[in-house]
PDB file of C-alpha atoms in Angstrom:
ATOM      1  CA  UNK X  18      27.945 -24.358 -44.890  1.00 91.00           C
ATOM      2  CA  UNK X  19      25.947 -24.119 -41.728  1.00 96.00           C
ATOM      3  CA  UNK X  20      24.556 -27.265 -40.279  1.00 97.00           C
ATOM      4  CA  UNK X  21      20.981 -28.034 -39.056  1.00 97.00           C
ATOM      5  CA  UNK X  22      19.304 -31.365 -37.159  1.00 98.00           C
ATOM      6  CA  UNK X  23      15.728 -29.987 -37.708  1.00 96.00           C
ATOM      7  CA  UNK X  24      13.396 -31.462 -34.714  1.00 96.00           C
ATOM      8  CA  UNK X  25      10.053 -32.017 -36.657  1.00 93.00           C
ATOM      9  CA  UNK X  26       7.389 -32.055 -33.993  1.00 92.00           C
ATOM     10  CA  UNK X  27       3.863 -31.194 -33.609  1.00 88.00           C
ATOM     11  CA  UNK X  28       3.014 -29.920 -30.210  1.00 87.00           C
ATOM     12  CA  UNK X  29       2.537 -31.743 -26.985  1.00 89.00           C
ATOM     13  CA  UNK X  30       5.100 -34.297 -28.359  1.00 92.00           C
ATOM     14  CA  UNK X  31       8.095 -32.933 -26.910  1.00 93.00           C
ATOM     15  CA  UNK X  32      10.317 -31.420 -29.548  1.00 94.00           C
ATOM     16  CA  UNK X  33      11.657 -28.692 -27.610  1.00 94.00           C
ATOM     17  CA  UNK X  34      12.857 -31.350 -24.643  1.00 96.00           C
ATOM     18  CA  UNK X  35      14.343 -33.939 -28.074  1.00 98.00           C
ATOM     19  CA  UNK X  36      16.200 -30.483 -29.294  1.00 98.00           C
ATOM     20  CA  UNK X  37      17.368 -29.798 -26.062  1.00 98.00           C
ATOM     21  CA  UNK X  38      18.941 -33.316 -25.399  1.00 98.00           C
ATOM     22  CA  UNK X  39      20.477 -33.242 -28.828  1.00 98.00           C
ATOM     23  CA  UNK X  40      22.238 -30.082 -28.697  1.00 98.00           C
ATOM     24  CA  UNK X  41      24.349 -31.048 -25.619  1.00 98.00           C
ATOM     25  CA  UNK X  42      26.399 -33.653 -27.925  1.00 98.00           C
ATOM     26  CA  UNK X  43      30.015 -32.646 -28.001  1.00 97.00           C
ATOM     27  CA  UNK X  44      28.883 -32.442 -32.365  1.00 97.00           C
ATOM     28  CA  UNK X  45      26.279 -30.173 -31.507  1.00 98.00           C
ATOM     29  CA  UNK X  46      25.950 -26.462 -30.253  1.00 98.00           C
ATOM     30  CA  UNK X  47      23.982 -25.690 -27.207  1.00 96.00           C
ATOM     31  CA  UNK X  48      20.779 -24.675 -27.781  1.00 96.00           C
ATOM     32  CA  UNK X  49      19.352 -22.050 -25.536  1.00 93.00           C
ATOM     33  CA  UNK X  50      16.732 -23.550 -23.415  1.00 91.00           C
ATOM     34  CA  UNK X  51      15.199 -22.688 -20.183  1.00 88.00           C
ATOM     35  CA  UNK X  52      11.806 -24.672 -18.088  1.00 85.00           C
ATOM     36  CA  UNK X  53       8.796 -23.152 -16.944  1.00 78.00           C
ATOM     37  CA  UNK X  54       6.251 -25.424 -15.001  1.00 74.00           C
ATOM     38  CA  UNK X  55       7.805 -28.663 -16.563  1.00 76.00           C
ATOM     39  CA  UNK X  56       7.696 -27.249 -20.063  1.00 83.00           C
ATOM     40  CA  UNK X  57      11.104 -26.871 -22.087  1.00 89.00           C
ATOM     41  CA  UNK X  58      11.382 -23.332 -23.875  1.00 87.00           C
ATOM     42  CA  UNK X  59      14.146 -22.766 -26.470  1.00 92.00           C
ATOM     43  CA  UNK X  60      15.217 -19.648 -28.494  1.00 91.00           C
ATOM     44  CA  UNK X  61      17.207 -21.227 -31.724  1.00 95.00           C
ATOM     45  CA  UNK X  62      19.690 -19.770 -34.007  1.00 95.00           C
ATOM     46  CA  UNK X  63      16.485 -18.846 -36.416  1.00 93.00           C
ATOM     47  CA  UNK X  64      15.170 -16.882 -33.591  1.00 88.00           C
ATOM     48  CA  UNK X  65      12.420 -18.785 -33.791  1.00 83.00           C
ATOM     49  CA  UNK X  66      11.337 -17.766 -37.114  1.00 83.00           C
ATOM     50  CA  UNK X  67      11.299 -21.270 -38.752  1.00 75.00           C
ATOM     51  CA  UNK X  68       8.983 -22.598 -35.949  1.00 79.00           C
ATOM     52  CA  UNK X  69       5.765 -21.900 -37.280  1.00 74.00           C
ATOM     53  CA  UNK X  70       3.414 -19.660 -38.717  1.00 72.00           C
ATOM     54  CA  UNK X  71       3.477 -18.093 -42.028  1.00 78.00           C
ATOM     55  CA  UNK X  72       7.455 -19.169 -43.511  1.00 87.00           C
ATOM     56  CA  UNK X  73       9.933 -16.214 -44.994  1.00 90.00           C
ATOM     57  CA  UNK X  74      12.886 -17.756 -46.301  1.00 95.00           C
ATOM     58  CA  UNK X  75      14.568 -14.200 -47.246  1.00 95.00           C
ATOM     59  CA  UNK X  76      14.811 -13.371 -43.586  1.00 93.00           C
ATOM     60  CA  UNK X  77      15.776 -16.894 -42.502  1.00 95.00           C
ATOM     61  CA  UNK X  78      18.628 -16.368 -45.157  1.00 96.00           C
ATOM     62  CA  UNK X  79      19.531 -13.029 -43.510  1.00 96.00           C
ATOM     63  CA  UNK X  80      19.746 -14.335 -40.252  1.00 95.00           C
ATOM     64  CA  UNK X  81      21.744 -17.403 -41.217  1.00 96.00           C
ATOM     65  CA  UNK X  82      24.226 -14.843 -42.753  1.00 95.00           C
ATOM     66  CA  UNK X  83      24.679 -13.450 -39.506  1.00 95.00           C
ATOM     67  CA  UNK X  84      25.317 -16.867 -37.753  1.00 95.00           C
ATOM     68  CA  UNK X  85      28.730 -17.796 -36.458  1.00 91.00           C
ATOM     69  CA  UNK X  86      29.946 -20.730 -38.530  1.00 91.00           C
ATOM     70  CA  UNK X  87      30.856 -23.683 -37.121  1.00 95.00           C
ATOM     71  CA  UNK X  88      32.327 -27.358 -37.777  1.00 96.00           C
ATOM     72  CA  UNK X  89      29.592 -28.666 -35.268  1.00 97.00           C
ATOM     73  CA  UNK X  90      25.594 -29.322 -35.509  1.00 98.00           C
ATOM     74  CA  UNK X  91      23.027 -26.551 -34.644  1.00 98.00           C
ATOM     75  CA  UNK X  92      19.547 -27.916 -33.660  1.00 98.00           C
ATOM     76  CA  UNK X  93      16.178 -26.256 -34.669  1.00 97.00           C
ATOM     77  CA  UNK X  94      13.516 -27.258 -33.271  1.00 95.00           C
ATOM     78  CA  UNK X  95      10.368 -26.948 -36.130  1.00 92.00           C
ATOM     79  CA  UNK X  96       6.672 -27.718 -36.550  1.00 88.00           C
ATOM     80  CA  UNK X  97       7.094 -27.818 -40.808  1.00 87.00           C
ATOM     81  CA  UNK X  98       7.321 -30.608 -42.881  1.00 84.00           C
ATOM     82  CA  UNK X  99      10.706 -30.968 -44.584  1.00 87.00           C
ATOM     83  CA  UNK X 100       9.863 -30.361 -47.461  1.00 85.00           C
ATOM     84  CA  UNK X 101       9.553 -26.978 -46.428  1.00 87.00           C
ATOM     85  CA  UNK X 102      12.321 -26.875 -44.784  1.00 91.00           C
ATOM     86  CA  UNK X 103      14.547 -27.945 -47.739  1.00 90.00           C
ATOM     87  CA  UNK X 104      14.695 -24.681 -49.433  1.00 93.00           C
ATOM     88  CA  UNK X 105      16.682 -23.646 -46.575  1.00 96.00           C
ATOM     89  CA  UNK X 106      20.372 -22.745 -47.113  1.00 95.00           C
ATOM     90  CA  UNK X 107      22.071 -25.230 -44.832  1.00 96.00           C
ATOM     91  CA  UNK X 108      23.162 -28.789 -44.708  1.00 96.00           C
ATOM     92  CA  UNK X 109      20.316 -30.365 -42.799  1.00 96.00           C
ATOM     93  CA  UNK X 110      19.119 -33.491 -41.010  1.00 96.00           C
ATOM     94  CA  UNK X 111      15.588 -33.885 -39.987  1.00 95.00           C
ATOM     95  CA  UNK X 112      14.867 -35.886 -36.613  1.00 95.00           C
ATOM     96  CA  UNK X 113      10.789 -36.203 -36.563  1.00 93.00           C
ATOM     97  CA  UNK X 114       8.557 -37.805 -33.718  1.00 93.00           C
ATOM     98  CA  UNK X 115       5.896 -39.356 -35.269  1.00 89.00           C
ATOM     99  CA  UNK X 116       2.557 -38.507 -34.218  1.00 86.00           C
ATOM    100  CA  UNK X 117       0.780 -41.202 -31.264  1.00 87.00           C
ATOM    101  CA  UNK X 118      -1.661 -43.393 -32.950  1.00 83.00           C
ATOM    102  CA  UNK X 119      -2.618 -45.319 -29.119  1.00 88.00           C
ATOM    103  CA  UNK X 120      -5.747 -43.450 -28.037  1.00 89.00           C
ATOM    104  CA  UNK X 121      -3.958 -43.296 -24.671  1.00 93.00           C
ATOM    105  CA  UNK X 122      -1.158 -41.775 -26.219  1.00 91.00           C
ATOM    106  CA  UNK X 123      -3.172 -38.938 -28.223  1.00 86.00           C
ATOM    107  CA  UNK X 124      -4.760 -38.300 -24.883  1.00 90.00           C
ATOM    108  CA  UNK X 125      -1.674 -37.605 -23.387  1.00 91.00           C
ATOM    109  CA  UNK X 126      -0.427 -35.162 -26.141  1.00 89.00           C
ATOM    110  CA  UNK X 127      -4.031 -33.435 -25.686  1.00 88.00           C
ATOM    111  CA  UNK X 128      -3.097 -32.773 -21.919  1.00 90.00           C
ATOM    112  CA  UNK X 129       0.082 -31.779 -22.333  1.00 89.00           C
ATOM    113  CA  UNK X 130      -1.172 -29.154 -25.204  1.00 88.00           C
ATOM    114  CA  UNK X 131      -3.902 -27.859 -22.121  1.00 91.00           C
ATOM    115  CA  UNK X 132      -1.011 -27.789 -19.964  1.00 90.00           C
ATOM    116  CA  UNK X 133       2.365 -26.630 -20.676  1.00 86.00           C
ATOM    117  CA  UNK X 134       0.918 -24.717 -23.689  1.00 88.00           C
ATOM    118  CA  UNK X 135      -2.420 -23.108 -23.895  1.00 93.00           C
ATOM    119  CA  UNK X 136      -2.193 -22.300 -19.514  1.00 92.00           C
ATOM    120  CA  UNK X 137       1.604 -21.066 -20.233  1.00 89.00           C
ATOM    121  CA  UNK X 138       1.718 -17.939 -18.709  1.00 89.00           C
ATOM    122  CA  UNK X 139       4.289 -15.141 -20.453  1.00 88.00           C
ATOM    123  CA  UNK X 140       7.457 -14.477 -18.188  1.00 80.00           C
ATOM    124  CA  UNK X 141       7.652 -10.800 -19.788  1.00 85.00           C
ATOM    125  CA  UNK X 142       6.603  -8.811 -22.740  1.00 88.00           C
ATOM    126  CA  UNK X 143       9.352  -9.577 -24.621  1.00 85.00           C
ATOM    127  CA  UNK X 144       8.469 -13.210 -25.156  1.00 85.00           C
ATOM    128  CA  UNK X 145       4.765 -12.322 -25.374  1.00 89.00           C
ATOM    129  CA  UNK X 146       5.694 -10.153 -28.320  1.00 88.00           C
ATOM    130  CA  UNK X 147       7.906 -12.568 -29.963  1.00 83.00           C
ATOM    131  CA  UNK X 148       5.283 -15.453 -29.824  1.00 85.00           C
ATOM    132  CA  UNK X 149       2.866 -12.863 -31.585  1.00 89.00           C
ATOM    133  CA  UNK X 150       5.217 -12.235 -33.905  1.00 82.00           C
ATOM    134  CA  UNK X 151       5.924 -16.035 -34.770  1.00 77.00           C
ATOM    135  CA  UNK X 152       2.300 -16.454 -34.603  1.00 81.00           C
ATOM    136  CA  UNK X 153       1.864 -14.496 -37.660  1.00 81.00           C
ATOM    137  CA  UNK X 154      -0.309 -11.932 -36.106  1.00 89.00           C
ATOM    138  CA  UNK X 155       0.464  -7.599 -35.537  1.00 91.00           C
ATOM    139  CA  UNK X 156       2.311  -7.425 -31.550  1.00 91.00           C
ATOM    140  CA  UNK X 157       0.634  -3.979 -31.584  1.00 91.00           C
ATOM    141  CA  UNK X 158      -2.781  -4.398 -32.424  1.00 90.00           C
ATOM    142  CA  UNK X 159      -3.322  -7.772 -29.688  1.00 91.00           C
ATOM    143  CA  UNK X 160      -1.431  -6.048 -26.639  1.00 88.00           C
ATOM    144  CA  UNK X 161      -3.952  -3.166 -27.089  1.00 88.00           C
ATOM    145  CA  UNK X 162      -6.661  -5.685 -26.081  1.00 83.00           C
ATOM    146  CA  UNK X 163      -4.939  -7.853 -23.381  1.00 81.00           C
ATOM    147  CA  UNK X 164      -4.870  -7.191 -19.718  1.00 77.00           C
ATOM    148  CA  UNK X 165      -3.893  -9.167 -16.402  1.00 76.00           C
ATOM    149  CA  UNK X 166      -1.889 -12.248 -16.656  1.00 74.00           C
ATOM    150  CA  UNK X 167      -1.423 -13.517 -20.003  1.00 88.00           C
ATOM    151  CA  UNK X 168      -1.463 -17.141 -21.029  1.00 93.00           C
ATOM    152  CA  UNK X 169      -1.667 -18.837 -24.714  1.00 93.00           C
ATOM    153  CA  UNK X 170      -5.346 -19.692 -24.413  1.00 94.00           C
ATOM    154  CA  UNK X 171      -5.905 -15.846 -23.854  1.00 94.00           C
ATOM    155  CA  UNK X 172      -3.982 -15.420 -27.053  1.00 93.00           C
ATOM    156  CA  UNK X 173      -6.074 -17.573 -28.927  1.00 93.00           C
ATOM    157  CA  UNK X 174      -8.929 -16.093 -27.818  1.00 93.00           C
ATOM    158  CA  UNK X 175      -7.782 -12.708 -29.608  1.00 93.00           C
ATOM    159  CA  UNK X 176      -6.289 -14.173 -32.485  1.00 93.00           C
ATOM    160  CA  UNK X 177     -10.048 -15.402 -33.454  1.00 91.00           C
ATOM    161  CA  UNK X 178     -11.476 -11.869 -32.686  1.00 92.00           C
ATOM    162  CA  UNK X 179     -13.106 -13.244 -29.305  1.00 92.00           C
ATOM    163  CA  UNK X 180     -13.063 -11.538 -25.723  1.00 91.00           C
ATOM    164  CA  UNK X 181     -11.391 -13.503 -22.959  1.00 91.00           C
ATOM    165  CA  UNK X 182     -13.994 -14.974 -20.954  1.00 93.00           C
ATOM    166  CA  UNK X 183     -14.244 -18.146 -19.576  1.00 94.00           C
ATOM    167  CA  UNK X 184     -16.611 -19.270 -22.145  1.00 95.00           C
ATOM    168  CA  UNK X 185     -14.228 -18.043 -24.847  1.00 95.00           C
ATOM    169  CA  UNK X 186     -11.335 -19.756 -23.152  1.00 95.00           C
ATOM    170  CA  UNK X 187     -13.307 -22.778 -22.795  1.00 94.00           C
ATOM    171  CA  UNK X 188     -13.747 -23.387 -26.562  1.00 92.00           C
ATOM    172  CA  UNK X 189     -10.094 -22.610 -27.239  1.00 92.00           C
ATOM    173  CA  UNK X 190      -9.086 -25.679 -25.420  1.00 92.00           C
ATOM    174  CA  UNK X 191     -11.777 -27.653 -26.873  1.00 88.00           C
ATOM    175  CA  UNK X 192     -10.959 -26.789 -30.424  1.00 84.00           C
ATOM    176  CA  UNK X 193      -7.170 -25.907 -30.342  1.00 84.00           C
ATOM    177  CA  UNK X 194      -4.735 -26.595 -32.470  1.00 70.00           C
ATOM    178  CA  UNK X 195      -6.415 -26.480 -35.534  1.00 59.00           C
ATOM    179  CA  UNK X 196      -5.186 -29.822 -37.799  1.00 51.00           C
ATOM    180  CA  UNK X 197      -1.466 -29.122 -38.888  1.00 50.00           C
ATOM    181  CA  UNK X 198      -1.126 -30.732 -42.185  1.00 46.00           C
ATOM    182  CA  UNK X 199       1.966 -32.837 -42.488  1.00 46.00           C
ATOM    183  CA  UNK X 200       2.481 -35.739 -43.776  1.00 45.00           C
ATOM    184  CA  UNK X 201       5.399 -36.796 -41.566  1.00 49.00           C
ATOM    185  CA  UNK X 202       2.458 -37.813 -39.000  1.00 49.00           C
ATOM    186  CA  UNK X 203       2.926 -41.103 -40.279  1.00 54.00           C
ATOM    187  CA  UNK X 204       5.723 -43.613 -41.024  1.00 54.00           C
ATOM    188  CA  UNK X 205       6.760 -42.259 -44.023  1.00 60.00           C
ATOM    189  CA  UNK X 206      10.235 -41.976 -46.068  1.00 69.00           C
ATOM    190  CA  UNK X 207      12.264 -38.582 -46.065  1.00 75.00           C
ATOM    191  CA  UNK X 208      15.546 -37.727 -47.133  1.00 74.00           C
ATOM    192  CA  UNK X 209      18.071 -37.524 -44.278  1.00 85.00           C
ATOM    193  CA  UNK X 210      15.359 -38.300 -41.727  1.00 91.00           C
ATOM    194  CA  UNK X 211      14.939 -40.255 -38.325  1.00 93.00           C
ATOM    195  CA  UNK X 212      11.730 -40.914 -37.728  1.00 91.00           C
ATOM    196  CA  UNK X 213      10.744 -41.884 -34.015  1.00 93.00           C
ATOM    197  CA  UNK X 214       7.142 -42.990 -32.800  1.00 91.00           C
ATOM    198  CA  UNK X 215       6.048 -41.176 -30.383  1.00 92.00           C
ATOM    199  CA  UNK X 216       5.324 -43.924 -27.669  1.00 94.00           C
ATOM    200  CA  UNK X 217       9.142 -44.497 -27.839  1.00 96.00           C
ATOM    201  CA  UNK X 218       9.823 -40.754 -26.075  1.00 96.00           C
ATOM    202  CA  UNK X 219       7.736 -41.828 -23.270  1.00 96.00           C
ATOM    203  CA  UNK X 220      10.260 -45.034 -22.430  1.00 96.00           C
ATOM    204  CA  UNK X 221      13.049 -44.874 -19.512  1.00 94.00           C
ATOM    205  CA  UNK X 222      16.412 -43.667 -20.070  1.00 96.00           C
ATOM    206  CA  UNK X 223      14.985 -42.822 -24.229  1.00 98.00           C
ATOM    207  CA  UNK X 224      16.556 -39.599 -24.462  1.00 97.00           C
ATOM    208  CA  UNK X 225      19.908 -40.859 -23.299  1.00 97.00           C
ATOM    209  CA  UNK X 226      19.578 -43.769 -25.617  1.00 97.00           C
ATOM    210  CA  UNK X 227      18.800 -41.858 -28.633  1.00 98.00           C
ATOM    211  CA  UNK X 228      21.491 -39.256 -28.154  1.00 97.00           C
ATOM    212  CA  UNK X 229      24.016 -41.472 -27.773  1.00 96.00           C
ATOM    213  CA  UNK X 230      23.043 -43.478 -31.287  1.00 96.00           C
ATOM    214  CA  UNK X 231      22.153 -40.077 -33.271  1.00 97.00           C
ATOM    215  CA  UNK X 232      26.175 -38.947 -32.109  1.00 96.00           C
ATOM    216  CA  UNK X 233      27.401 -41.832 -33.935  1.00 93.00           C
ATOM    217  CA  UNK X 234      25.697 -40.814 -37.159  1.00 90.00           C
ATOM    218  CA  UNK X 235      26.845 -36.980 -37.113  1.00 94.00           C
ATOM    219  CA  UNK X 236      29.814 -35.681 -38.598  1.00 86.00           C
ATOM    220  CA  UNK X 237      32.185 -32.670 -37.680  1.00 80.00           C
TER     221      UNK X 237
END
């Protein structure tokens, strides 16, 4: 059976950077990551479809099936709850970061949203199409309404029916993302689960720290 560390994560906390880490421990494969303007960017064996967005476990189960098997640990990197995730066909482990509950701290993740997500410009049409896609929304029916340099905000903006003006763009970054509703924002108890607080990715040498405890745990 193919084997999963789920990174739970909501955004602005740094999931894709905790996947990335993970996945370069000899029980892990290496996920495929790449960074643009400081922000990590990672194409998992689910092709991204168990990121977000509306959830279709028949063609998560198809692409699974197609997925070399191995003795070692793929990493997903995920913004659902477990319990969603648990009807997947795969022996998992969920690593989540805890939401920040330091008003500093929430600040922070608020930037970092603005920043390496909503002003992330698209390197090509392919991965513009593909984060449609995983959005839940029709490729064909936004690119017939986008123009010039596109950037997430922009998306947004034509997700809620709006025109891309400054105004528009403006109200995105005020307002986005709406309130994701999981529970694992908190300390709570889950299966198979590491939970980490927030504030504790933000401490020196954490990712080396954490990698090197979370190898001791895994199996091959």
């Amino acid at each position: 059976m193919i084997k999963i560390i789920f990174v739970c994560y909501s955004q602005g906390t740094g999931g894709e950077k905790l996947a990335t880490e993970i996945s370069k421990l000899d029980k892990c494969n290496n996920l495929k990551s790449k960074t643009v303007e400081q922000r990590t960017i990672t194409v998992d064996i689910l092709e991204c479809e168990g990121r977000s967005g509306p959830i279709n476990y028949d063609t998560i189960h198809k692409i699974l099936n197609k997925v070399e098997h191995s003795p070692k640990w793929y990493v997903v990197p995920t913004h659902y709850h477990p319990i969603m995730l648990d009807k997947i066909n795969a022996k998992k482990l969920y690593v989540i970061i805890n939401n920040p509950t330091d008003s500093s701290h929430i600040k922070m993740v608020e930037n970092n949203i603005i920043e390496k997500v909503l002003l992330h410009k698209f390197s090509n049409i392919l991965e513009l199409k593909g984060q449609i896609e995983a959005d839940g929304y029709d490729p064909k029916s936004i690119l017939s309404n986008m123009s010039g340099i596109q950037t997430y905000d922009k998306l947004q903006c034509l997700y809620n029916n709006l025109d891309t003006s400054e105004e528009n763009i403006a109200k995105i970054h005020i307002t986005y993302p709406p309130k994701q509703k999981m529970t694992y924002l908190s300390n709570t108890d889950y299966l198979n689960a590491i939970y980490i607080p927030y504030k504790n990715t933000l401490q020196p040498n954490f990712y080396q720290t954490f990698t090197k405890s979370l190898s001791k745990s895994l199996t091959i």
